[in-house]
Short mmCIF file of C-alpha atoms and ligand atoms in Angstrom, two decimals:
data_model
loop_
_atom_site.label_atom_id
_atom_site.label_comp_id
_atom_site.label_asym_id
_atom_site.label_seq_id
_atom_site.Cartn_x
_atom_site.Cartn_y
_atom_site.Cartn_z
CA MET A 1 -39.72 -4.53 -7.54
CA PRO A 2 -42.47 -6.01 -10.03
CA ARG A 3 -45.71 -6.83 -8.36
CA LEU A 4 -47.69 -9.92 -8.94
CA GLY A 5 -51.13 -9.91 -7.39
CA VAL A 6 -52.52 -12.83 -6.22
CA ASN A 7 -55.23 -13.71 -8.54
CA TRP A 8 -58.04 -15.87 -6.29
CA GLY A 9 -60.46 -15.97 -9.17
CA PHE A 10 -62.60 -13.38 -8.17
CA MET A 11 -60.98 -10.17 -6.54
CA LYS A 12 -57.02 -9.64 -7.28
CA PHE A 13 -55.08 -8.03 -4.22
CA GLN A 14 -51.81 -6.12 -4.26
CA ALA A 15 -50.14 -4.09 -1.53
CA PRO A 16 -51.34 -0.63 -0.83
CA ARG A 17 -49.93 1.65 -2.91
CA GLY A 18 -46.40 3.20 -1.58
CA THR A 19 -46.01 0.33 0.39
CA ASN A 20 -43.57 -2.92 -0.21
CA ASP A 21 -43.21 -6.56 0.68
CA VAL A 22 -39.76 -7.39 1.61
CA LEU A 23 -38.85 -10.83 0.49
CA PRO A 24 -36.80 -13.32 2.08
CA SER A 25 -33.46 -12.21 -0.07
CA GLU A 26 -34.26 -8.79 0.40
CA ALA A 27 -34.85 -9.49 4.16
CA MET A 28 -31.61 -10.49 4.56
CA GLN A 29 -30.14 -7.21 3.05
CA TRP A 30 -32.13 -5.21 5.48
CA ARG A 31 -31.21 -7.23 8.78
CA GLN A 32 -27.49 -7.10 7.70
CA ILE A 33 -28.41 -2.98 7.64
CA GLU A 34 -30.37 -3.52 10.77
CA ARG A 35 -27.67 -5.56 12.62
CA ALA A 36 -24.73 -2.86 11.40
CA PHE A 37 -26.87 0.13 12.90
CA GLU A 38 -27.56 -1.85 16.21
CA HIS A 39 -24.03 -2.38 16.56
CA VAL A 40 -22.35 1.23 16.09
CA MET A 41 -25.19 2.62 18.04
CA GLY A 42 -24.48 0.17 20.76
CA GLY A 43 -21.07 0.80 20.31
CA MET A 44 -21.49 4.61 21.18
CA GLY A 45 -23.57 4.27 24.48
CA TYR A 46 -27.39 4.17 22.53
CA GLY A 47 -30.15 2.19 23.87
CA GLU A 48 -32.99 1.19 22.13
CA ILE A 49 -36.65 2.43 22.40
CA ARG A 50 -39.68 1.44 20.67
CA THR A 51 -42.55 3.36 20.57
CA PRO A 52 -46.21 2.67 19.67
CA MET A 53 -47.10 2.77 15.60
CA PHE A 54 -49.69 5.62 16.49
CA GLU A 55 -49.71 8.32 18.63
CA GLU A 56 -52.25 11.18 19.29
CA ILE A 57 -52.45 13.57 16.33
CA GLU A 58 -51.91 16.41 18.72
CA LEU A 59 -48.21 14.96 19.28
CA PHE A 60 -47.33 15.68 15.84
CA ARG A 61 -49.21 18.95 15.32
CA ARG A 62 -47.28 20.44 18.05
CA SER A 63 -43.90 19.04 17.28
CA SER A 64 -43.27 18.89 13.76
CA GLY A 65 -45.49 22.01 12.93
CA GLU A 66 -48.99 22.61 11.29
CA THR A 67 -46.77 24.28 8.38
CA SER A 68 -44.68 21.36 7.56
CA GLU A 69 -46.14 19.24 4.70
CA VAL A 70 -45.76 16.12 6.69
CA VAL A 71 -48.53 17.34 9.20
CA SER A 72 -50.07 19.23 7.24
CA LYS A 73 -50.83 16.91 3.99
CA GLN A 74 -49.35 13.33 4.36
CA MET A 75 -50.53 12.24 7.86
CA TYR A 76 -52.73 8.87 7.90
CA ASP A 77 -54.91 9.88 10.62
CA PHE A 78 -58.38 8.38 11.86
CA HIS A 79 -60.74 8.39 14.82
CA ASP A 80 -60.76 5.26 16.83
CA LYS A 81 -63.99 3.85 18.33
CA GLY A 82 -63.00 5.94 21.67
CA ASP A 83 -63.09 9.31 18.97
CA ARG A 84 -59.73 9.64 20.16
CA HIS A 85 -58.05 11.31 16.85
CA LEU A 86 -54.90 9.49 16.30
CA ALA A 87 -52.11 9.30 13.81
CA LEU A 88 -49.79 6.57 12.34
CA LYS A 89 -46.30 8.07 13.45
CA PRO A 90 -44.86 9.80 10.15
CA GLU A 91 -41.78 10.28 11.83
CA GLY A 92 -39.90 8.94 15.05
CA THR A 93 -38.66 11.87 17.05
CA ALA A 94 -42.02 13.03 18.70
CA PRO A 95 -42.72 9.69 19.60
CA ALA A 96 -39.32 9.08 21.41
CA ILE A 97 -39.20 12.52 23.12
CA ARG A 98 -43.10 11.54 24.31
CA ALA A 99 -41.70 8.47 26.07
CA TYR A 100 -38.80 10.24 27.37
CA LEU A 101 -41.06 12.34 29.12
CA GLU A 102 -43.71 10.12 30.31
CA HIS A 103 -41.20 7.81 31.74
CA SER A 104 -39.06 10.42 33.13
CA LEU A 105 -36.03 8.95 31.56
CA ALA A 106 -34.09 12.27 32.40
CA GLN A 107 -31.32 12.04 34.80
CA PRO A 108 -30.11 15.24 36.11
CA GLY A 109 -26.71 16.47 34.22
CA GLN A 110 -27.18 13.10 32.35
CA ILE A 111 -27.29 12.89 28.46
CA THR A 112 -29.80 10.19 27.17
CA ARG A 113 -29.07 8.35 24.25
CA LEU A 114 -31.63 6.51 22.48
CA TRP A 115 -32.02 4.57 18.95
CA TYR A 116 -34.89 3.32 16.85
CA PHE A 117 -36.08 1.50 14.17
CA THR A 118 -39.58 2.66 13.27
CA PRO A 119 -42.07 2.47 10.50
CA ILE A 120 -43.37 5.92 9.11
CA PHE A 121 -46.22 6.66 7.11
CA ARG A 122 -46.49 9.72 5.00
CA TYR A 123 -48.93 10.30 2.50
CA GLU A 124 -46.65 11.23 -0.12
CA ARG A 125 -46.68 10.69 -4.41
CA PRO A 126 -44.86 7.04 -4.44
CA GLN A 127 -41.58 6.88 -6.73
CA LYS A 128 -38.36 4.78 -6.28
CA GLY A 129 -37.15 5.76 -2.57
CA ARG A 130 -40.47 7.38 -1.53
CA TYR A 131 -43.16 5.17 -0.17
CA ARG A 132 -46.11 5.94 1.91
CA GLN A 133 -44.86 3.28 4.53
CA ALA A 134 -41.03 3.81 4.84
CA HIS A 135 -39.02 2.45 7.74
CA GLN A 136 -36.19 4.61 9.67
CA ALA A 137 -33.24 3.95 11.98
CA GLY A 138 -32.83 7.12 14.33
CA ILE A 139 -30.97 8.41 17.12
CA GLU A 140 -31.60 11.07 19.62
CA LEU A 141 -29.09 12.57 21.77
CA ILE A 142 -30.90 14.21 24.51
CA GLY A 143 -29.52 16.74 27.33
CA SER A 144 -26.69 18.59 25.88
CA SER A 145 -26.27 21.71 24.13
CA SER A 146 -22.43 20.97 23.07
CA PRO A 147 -21.62 21.18 19.21
CA ALA A 148 -19.52 18.17 20.44
CA ALA A 149 -23.04 16.52 20.33
CA ASP A 150 -24.01 17.58 16.87
CA VAL A 151 -20.74 16.09 15.67
CA GLU A 152 -21.31 12.67 17.66
CA VAL A 153 -25.04 12.44 15.99
CA ILE A 154 -23.27 13.33 12.34
CA GLU A 155 -20.32 10.87 13.07
CA ALA A 156 -22.92 8.25 14.07
CA ALA A 157 -24.67 8.52 10.89
CA VAL A 158 -21.38 8.46 8.97
CA ARG A 159 -19.85 5.28 10.77
CA PHE A 160 -23.21 3.42 10.50
CA TYR A 161 -23.16 4.20 6.55
CA GLU A 162 -19.31 3.25 6.37
CA ALA A 163 -20.32 -0.16 8.35
CA ILE A 164 -22.86 -0.72 5.66
CA GLY A 165 -19.97 -0.45 3.21
CA LEU A 166 -21.39 2.70 1.37
CA LYS A 167 -18.90 5.40 0.34
CA ASP A 168 -19.23 8.44 -1.72
CA LEU A 169 -21.55 10.34 0.60
CA THR A 170 -21.74 13.62 1.18
CA VAL A 171 -22.63 15.18 4.30
CA LEU A 172 -23.99 18.69 3.72
CA LEU A 173 -24.39 21.04 6.88
CA ASN A 174 -26.30 24.30 7.78
CA SER A 175 -27.06 26.12 10.29
CA ILE A 176 -30.75 27.72 10.61
CA GLY A 177 -30.09 29.55 13.65
CA ARG A 178 -32.52 30.10 16.50
CA ALA A 179 -36.21 31.17 16.47
CA GLU A 180 -35.41 35.40 16.71
CA ALA A 181 -33.06 34.99 13.86
CA ARG A 182 -35.52 33.07 11.92
CA ILE A 183 -38.43 35.27 12.41
CA LYS A 184 -36.75 37.92 11.04
CA TYR A 185 -35.24 35.77 8.19
CA CYS A 186 -38.98 34.77 7.45
CA GLN A 187 -39.55 38.67 7.27
CA LEU A 188 -37.11 38.79 4.45
CA ILE A 189 -38.36 36.35 2.36
CA LEU A 190 -41.74 37.57 2.67
CA ASP A 191 -40.32 40.93 1.60
CA LYS A 192 -38.75 39.38 -1.21
CA LEU A 193 -42.04 37.53 -2.48
CA SER A 194 -44.06 40.66 -2.05
CA SER A 195 -45.15 41.16 -5.39
CA TRP A 196 -45.28 37.41 -6.65
CA LEU A 197 -47.32 36.20 -3.51
CA PRO A 198 -50.26 37.89 -3.93
CA GLY A 199 -51.27 35.93 -7.57
CA GLN A 200 -50.51 32.56 -6.08
CA PRO A 201 -53.57 30.46 -4.73
CA LEU A 202 -54.96 30.92 -1.43
CA GLU A 203 -53.83 27.93 0.27
CA SER A 204 -49.87 28.46 -1.07
CA GLN A 205 -50.44 32.06 0.13
CA GLN A 206 -51.45 30.95 3.61
CA ARG A 207 -49.01 27.94 3.89
CA ALA A 208 -46.11 30.36 2.73
CA GLU A 209 -47.23 33.18 5.25
CA LYS A 210 -47.14 30.55 7.96
CA ASN A 211 -43.67 29.09 7.39
CA PRO A 212 -41.88 30.87 4.53
CA LEU A 213 -38.75 28.91 5.41
CA ARG A 214 -40.17 26.11 3.16
CA LEU A 215 -40.32 28.21 0.02
CA LEU A 216 -36.39 27.88 0.28
CA ASP A 217 -36.20 24.34 -0.54
CA SER A 218 -39.20 24.56 -2.89
CA LYS A 219 -38.62 22.54 -6.33
CA ASP A 220 -41.14 25.50 -7.99
CA PRO A 221 -38.87 27.29 -10.46
CA SER A 222 -41.12 30.38 -10.34
CA ILE A 223 -40.29 30.63 -6.69
CA GLN A 224 -36.27 29.97 -7.08
CA ALA A 225 -36.69 32.84 -9.62
CA GLU A 226 -38.15 34.92 -7.42
CA LEU A 227 -36.11 34.26 -4.54
CA VAL A 228 -32.30 35.04 -6.47
CA GLY A 229 -30.54 37.54 -4.61
CA LEU A 230 -31.97 36.68 -1.31
CA PRO A 231 -28.87 36.52 1.51
CA SER A 232 -28.61 32.71 2.74
CA ILE A 233 -30.19 32.26 6.37
CA PHE A 234 -26.58 31.50 7.18
CA GLU A 235 -26.01 34.94 6.84
CA SER A 236 -28.62 36.09 9.18
CA LEU A 237 -27.31 33.99 11.86
CA GLU A 238 -26.93 35.40 15.68
CA PRO A 239 -23.05 35.36 17.06
CA GLU A 240 -23.93 32.63 19.21
CA SER A 241 -25.49 30.26 16.54
CA LEU A 242 -22.54 31.30 14.25
CA ALA A 243 -19.79 30.52 16.94
CA HIS A 244 -21.73 26.72 17.46
CA TYR A 245 -21.73 26.34 13.90
CA ARG A 246 -18.15 27.07 13.55
CA LYS A 247 -16.91 24.80 16.63
CA VAL A 248 -19.53 22.35 14.40
CA GLU A 249 -16.98 22.47 11.65
CA ARG A 250 -13.76 22.29 13.64
CA LEU A 251 -14.95 19.07 15.40
CA LEU A 252 -16.10 17.37 12.52
CA GLU A 253 -12.47 18.18 10.59
CA ARG A 254 -10.96 16.49 13.83
CA ALA A 255 -12.89 13.88 13.35
CA GLY A 256 -12.08 13.35 9.96
CA ILE A 257 -15.59 13.56 8.32
CA SER A 258 -15.75 15.90 5.22
CA TYR A 259 -18.66 17.69 4.77
CA VAL A 260 -20.15 20.53 2.45
CA GLN A 261 -21.71 24.03 3.57
CA ASP A 262 -25.42 23.92 2.26
CA PRO A 263 -27.42 26.92 2.87
CA THR A 264 -30.28 25.46 0.99
CA ILE A 265 -30.71 22.70 3.74
CA VAL A 266 -33.43 24.02 6.35
CA ARG A 267 -35.62 20.30 6.56
CA GLY A 268 -39.07 19.45 6.38
CA LEU A 269 -39.91 19.63 10.01
CA ASP A 270 -40.69 22.68 12.40
CA TYR A 271 -38.72 21.77 15.34
CA TYR A 272 -35.36 22.19 14.31
CA ASN A 273 -32.63 25.09 15.52
CA ASP A 274 -29.15 25.90 14.38
CA THR A 275 -27.35 22.68 13.23
CA VAL A 276 -29.16 20.92 10.55
CA PHE A 277 -27.70 18.17 7.99
CA GLU A 278 -28.57 15.85 5.54
CA ILE A 279 -26.45 13.03 4.36
CA GLN A 280 -26.82 12.50 0.26
CA SER A 281 -25.72 9.52 -2.04
CA SER A 282 -25.26 10.12 -5.75
CA ALA A 283 -26.40 6.65 -6.01
CA LEU A 284 -30.10 7.39 -4.96
CA GLY A 285 -31.37 9.49 -8.11
CA ALA A 286 -34.17 12.10 -7.11
CA GLN A 287 -34.90 11.03 -3.70
CA SER A 288 -30.90 11.54 -2.60
CA SER A 289 -31.27 12.22 0.81
CA LEU A 290 -30.27 8.86 2.93
CA CYS A 291 -30.39 10.75 6.24
CA GLY A 292 -31.67 14.33 7.92
CA GLY A 293 -31.52 15.37 11.19
CA GLY A 294 -30.39 18.48 13.45
CA ARG A 295 -30.80 19.85 17.04
CA TYR A 296 -33.82 20.68 18.24
CA ASP A 297 -33.62 22.47 21.55
CA GLY A 298 -37.10 23.79 22.06
CA LEU A 299 -39.10 20.38 21.21
CA ILE A 300 -38.70 18.85 24.69
CA GLN A 301 -40.13 22.02 26.03
CA GLN A 302 -43.04 22.57 23.72
CA LEU A 303 -44.13 18.73 24.45
CA GLY A 304 -44.56 19.86 28.04
CA GLY A 305 -41.14 19.10 29.56
CA PRO A 306 -38.48 21.37 31.11
CA THR A 307 -36.17 23.14 28.65
CA THR A 308 -33.48 20.54 27.47
CA PRO A 309 -31.54 20.77 24.41
CA ALA A 310 -31.47 17.61 22.07
CA VAL A 311 -30.18 16.34 18.64
CA GLY A 312 -30.61 13.71 16.06
CA PHE A 313 -31.50 11.92 13.29
CA GLY A 314 -33.30 9.57 11.07
CA ALA A 315 -32.20 7.29 8.09
CA GLY A 316 -34.03 5.68 5.58
CA LEU A 317 -33.73 2.12 5.67
CA GLU A 318 -35.19 1.61 1.74
CA ARG A 319 -32.88 4.43 0.57
CA ALA A 320 -29.62 2.81 2.61
CA ARG A 321 -30.39 -0.71 0.84
CA ILE A 322 -31.05 0.99 -2.64
CA ALA A 323 -27.93 2.60 -2.22
CA ARG A 324 -26.09 -0.34 -1.42
CA GLU A 325 -27.67 -2.51 -4.17
CA ALA A 326 -26.54 0.85 -6.69
CA ALA A 327 -23.02 0.09 -5.16
CA GLY A 328 -22.91 -3.37 -6.27
CA PHE A 329 -23.89 -5.25 -2.94
CA PRO A 330 -25.66 -8.24 -4.48
CA LEU A 331 -29.20 -9.57 -3.45
CA GLU A 332 -28.13 -13.24 -1.51
CA GLU A 333 -30.40 -15.90 -2.25
CA LEU A 334 -32.15 -17.71 0.04
CA SER A 335 -30.13 -21.20 0.64
CA VAL A 336 -30.16 -24.17 3.05
CA ASP A 337 -26.90 -25.81 4.65
CA VAL A 338 -28.40 -29.28 4.35
CA PHE A 339 -30.93 -31.20 2.47
CA VAL A 340 -32.00 -34.55 3.64
CA ALA A 341 -32.77 -37.09 1.03
CA GLY A 342 -34.39 -40.11 2.58
CA GLU A 343 -36.85 -42.98 0.90
CA PRO A 344 -40.45 -44.04 2.76
CA LEU A 345 -38.42 -46.68 4.28
CA THR A 346 -36.19 -44.53 5.93
CA GLU A 347 -38.88 -41.78 7.12
CA SER A 348 -38.30 -41.65 10.55
CA GLU A 349 -34.59 -41.60 10.43
CA THR A 350 -34.72 -38.89 7.41
CA GLU A 351 -36.95 -36.96 10.23
CA ALA A 352 -34.46 -37.56 13.10
CA TRP A 353 -31.67 -36.42 11.18
CA VAL A 354 -33.34 -33.30 10.14
CA ARG A 355 -34.16 -32.56 13.38
CA LEU A 356 -30.71 -33.16 14.83
CA LEU A 357 -29.13 -30.74 12.00
CA ARG A 358 -31.82 -28.09 13.31
CA GLN A 359 -30.78 -28.69 16.83
CA SER A 360 -26.82 -28.00 15.77
CA GLY A 361 -27.25 -24.87 14.52
CA LEU A 362 -27.34 -26.09 10.84
CA SER A 363 -30.51 -25.06 8.38
CA ALA A 364 -31.96 -28.47 7.11
CA THR A 365 -34.92 -29.08 5.15
CA TYR A 366 -36.62 -32.36 3.40
CA ASP A 367 -39.07 -33.44 1.10
CA PHE A 368 -41.98 -34.55 3.13
CA ASP A 369 -43.30 -36.99 0.50
CA LEU A 370 -40.11 -38.79 -0.01
CA ARG A 371 -40.26 -39.07 -3.64
CA ASP A 372 -37.42 -40.56 -5.48
CA LEU A 373 -33.74 -39.57 -5.39
CA LYS A 374 -33.67 -38.05 -8.77
CA ARG A 375 -37.06 -35.62 -7.70
CA GLN A 376 -35.19 -34.92 -4.03
CA LEU A 377 -31.71 -33.93 -5.77
CA LYS A 378 -33.93 -31.33 -7.98
CA MET A 379 -35.61 -30.40 -4.87
CA ALA A 380 -32.07 -29.56 -2.87
CA ASP A 381 -31.20 -27.73 -6.01
CA ARG A 382 -33.91 -25.39 -5.71
CA ALA A 383 -33.26 -24.63 -2.11
CA ARG A 384 -29.63 -23.91 -2.82
CA ALA A 385 -28.44 -26.81 -0.66
CA THR A 386 -24.77 -26.34 0.15
CA PHE A 387 -24.86 -30.02 0.80
CA VAL A 388 -27.29 -33.28 0.71
CA ILE A 389 -26.90 -36.41 3.15
CA LEU A 390 -28.39 -39.38 1.91
CA VAL A 391 -30.33 -41.26 4.74
CA GLY A 392 -30.71 -44.68 2.85
CA PRO A 393 -31.34 -48.33 4.48
CA GLU A 394 -27.68 -48.70 3.53
CA GLU A 395 -26.55 -45.59 5.41
CA ILE A 396 -28.62 -46.65 8.53
CA SER A 397 -27.27 -50.43 8.33
CA THR A 398 -23.34 -49.56 7.84
CA GLY A 399 -23.46 -46.16 10.03
CA VAL A 400 -21.55 -44.55 7.15
CA PHE A 401 -23.64 -41.49 5.28
CA LYS A 402 -22.82 -40.12 1.56
CA ILE A 403 -22.95 -36.85 1.54
CA LYS A 404 -23.10 -34.54 -1.63
CA THR A 405 -21.18 -31.02 -1.63
CA MET A 406 -23.80 -29.42 -4.60
CA ALA A 407 -21.38 -26.94 -5.87
CA GLU A 408 -18.43 -28.96 -6.60
CA SER A 409 -20.47 -32.20 -7.71
CA ARG A 410 -18.08 -34.29 -4.97
CA GLN A 411 -19.32 -37.06 -2.47
CA ASP A 412 -17.89 -38.06 0.81
CA GLU A 413 -18.78 -40.69 3.16
CA ILE A 414 -18.83 -39.92 6.28
CA PRO A 415 -19.38 -41.89 10.09
CA ARG A 416 -22.21 -41.16 11.59
CA GLU A 417 -20.88 -39.74 14.91
CA GLN A 418 -18.54 -37.13 12.56
CA VAL A 419 -21.57 -36.01 10.06
CA VAL A 420 -22.65 -33.16 12.25
CA SER A 421 -19.00 -31.66 12.75
CA TRP A 422 -18.25 -32.51 9.26
CA LEU A 423 -21.04 -30.29 8.17
CA GLN A 424 -20.62 -27.21 10.43
CA SER A 425 -16.86 -27.20 9.32
CA ARG A 426 -17.97 -27.13 5.82
CA ARG A 427 -20.73 -24.85 6.03
CA PRO A 428 -19.69 -21.40 3.96
CA ARG A 429 -21.31 -18.91 6.10
CA ALA A 430 -21.88 -17.74 9.44
CA GLU A 431 -25.15 -18.31 11.22
CA THR A 432 -27.82 -15.36 10.50
P1 HAM B 1 -36.93 13.16 7.68
O1 HAM B 1 -35.97 14.24 7.23
O2 HAM B 1 -38.21 13.78 7.24
O3 HAM B 1 -36.56 13.61 9.25
O4 HAM B 1 -36.75 11.76 7.18
C1 HAM B 1 -35.25 11.19 7.38
C2 HAM B 1 -35.35 10.39 6.35
O5 HAM B 1 -36.27 9.29 6.55
C3 HAM B 1 -34.94 10.57 5.00
O6 HAM B 1 -33.59 11.40 4.72
C4 HAM B 1 -35.10 9.55 4.41
O7 HAM B 1 -33.99 8.94 4.04
C5 HAM B 1 -36.43 8.98 4.92
N1 HAM B 1 -37.65 8.88 4.61
C6 HAM B 1 -38.43 10.15 4.97
N2 HAM B 1 -39.34 10.18 4.35
C7 HAM B 1 -39.67 9.03 3.23
C8 HAM B 1 -40.34 8.47 2.37
N3 HAM B 1 -41.57 8.67 2.66
N4 HAM B 1 -39.91 7.26 2.16
C9 HAM B 1 -38.61 6.70 1.91
N5 HAM B 1 -37.93 7.31 2.89
C10 HAM B 1 -38.25 8.50 3.59
C11 HAM B 1 -37.10 12.77 10.29
O8 HAM B 1 -38.00 12.10 10.11
C12 HAM B 1 -36.51 13.38 11.88
N6 HAM B 1 -37.57 12.73 12.41
C13 HAM B 1 -35.44 12.81 11.63
C14 HAM B 1 -34.41 13.51 13.06
C15 HAM B 1 -34.40 12.46 14.17
N7 HAM B 1 -34.34 14.59 13.26
C16 HAM B 1 -33.85 14.68 14.67
N8 HAM B 1 -34.00 13.45 15.34
#
């Protein structure tokens, strides 16, 4: 998006690096995407949750994990005036679970289904599809360890993308097993790298040792070369995890959702176990991941709650919008239903018409200065008005109003009492 800084003569301001202004025509696309999400999740029995923009930093350290890049390098943290150490939320799961526990949303034997929209803040290197303030739509299904819950969550994501018209998506599926299997597997990675690791910078060595799984999706070719021949994490799964995974596969097939098993999907946050998945779109380029999620059966206990299985996903809204644009969905231009053209003599009637039309659910504007008709028609054109209604002394005295349909260069004469219904029945789009 081109950035036009505001020049006040002495100082030029721009949105902070890695953030975006959403301008009106793009905002309409956001709203379409958000509405589709609400609709799909509402239909699946999910309720909305809204959590604060910032939380105690410890919440993220304890949940996403000290070794995840998101926590170790990318958090926007600060001390407030009461010297509390806080962080702008880098993701939505930990805050949702914190709220779930704080407000005792759990009902014995019941499943809790939550959805949310949230900004997320990560100090990343910005590029197309990767921002420092991004936005996610997400869901969390809390209270079931059934493979059917994993499939419900994956299906919810797929149905959402279908609802916004995205096709050619790939569901990448993997299992990273349980903690014990992962500890064994991590040791396998470290053994494989035993001669390479000591030559690396101390910080990389420490990070690798804390969580060797992070190395698997590293883009560094020297790491990848060292890892050649390493069996996949999938091959180290315990029987229970493998059985769970196979059931997920069967249920996905039954739901008609195609997927690709990808052993390199290990996810960037520490709380996952067993099923993990991402949905990718080829339309996105380098930042190809539209959405990511998985099962996190240990997180609720880690945050002080009872052992409770859970599964969820987060979907990047900027990426959904970019993918839609690449798929050919046009940006909608901002428009108005009716431009009311008046004269200084008919000022109060012009205002009354604008008010009446707006109250009738039509969008309407007018020229505050009531300049000559030619200038008002130019304004109407720039505002992309569908109709222009002329409110002159003649129309007022006869009670018959001229209405121009701009796209058709046509003019109709409509009696006062029929104007609103005439316009309502001809406006081209539904109310937004
Ligand atoms: P995540 O994979 O870190 O997972 O993020 C989910 C999605 O958010 C990504 O696939 C991407 O579309 C979008 N996203 C993340 N970071 C950025 C960024 N810097 N710029 C633009 N888009 C971004 C989570 O956050 C987990 N909380 C998901 C989850 C929910 N797992 C279980 N429940």
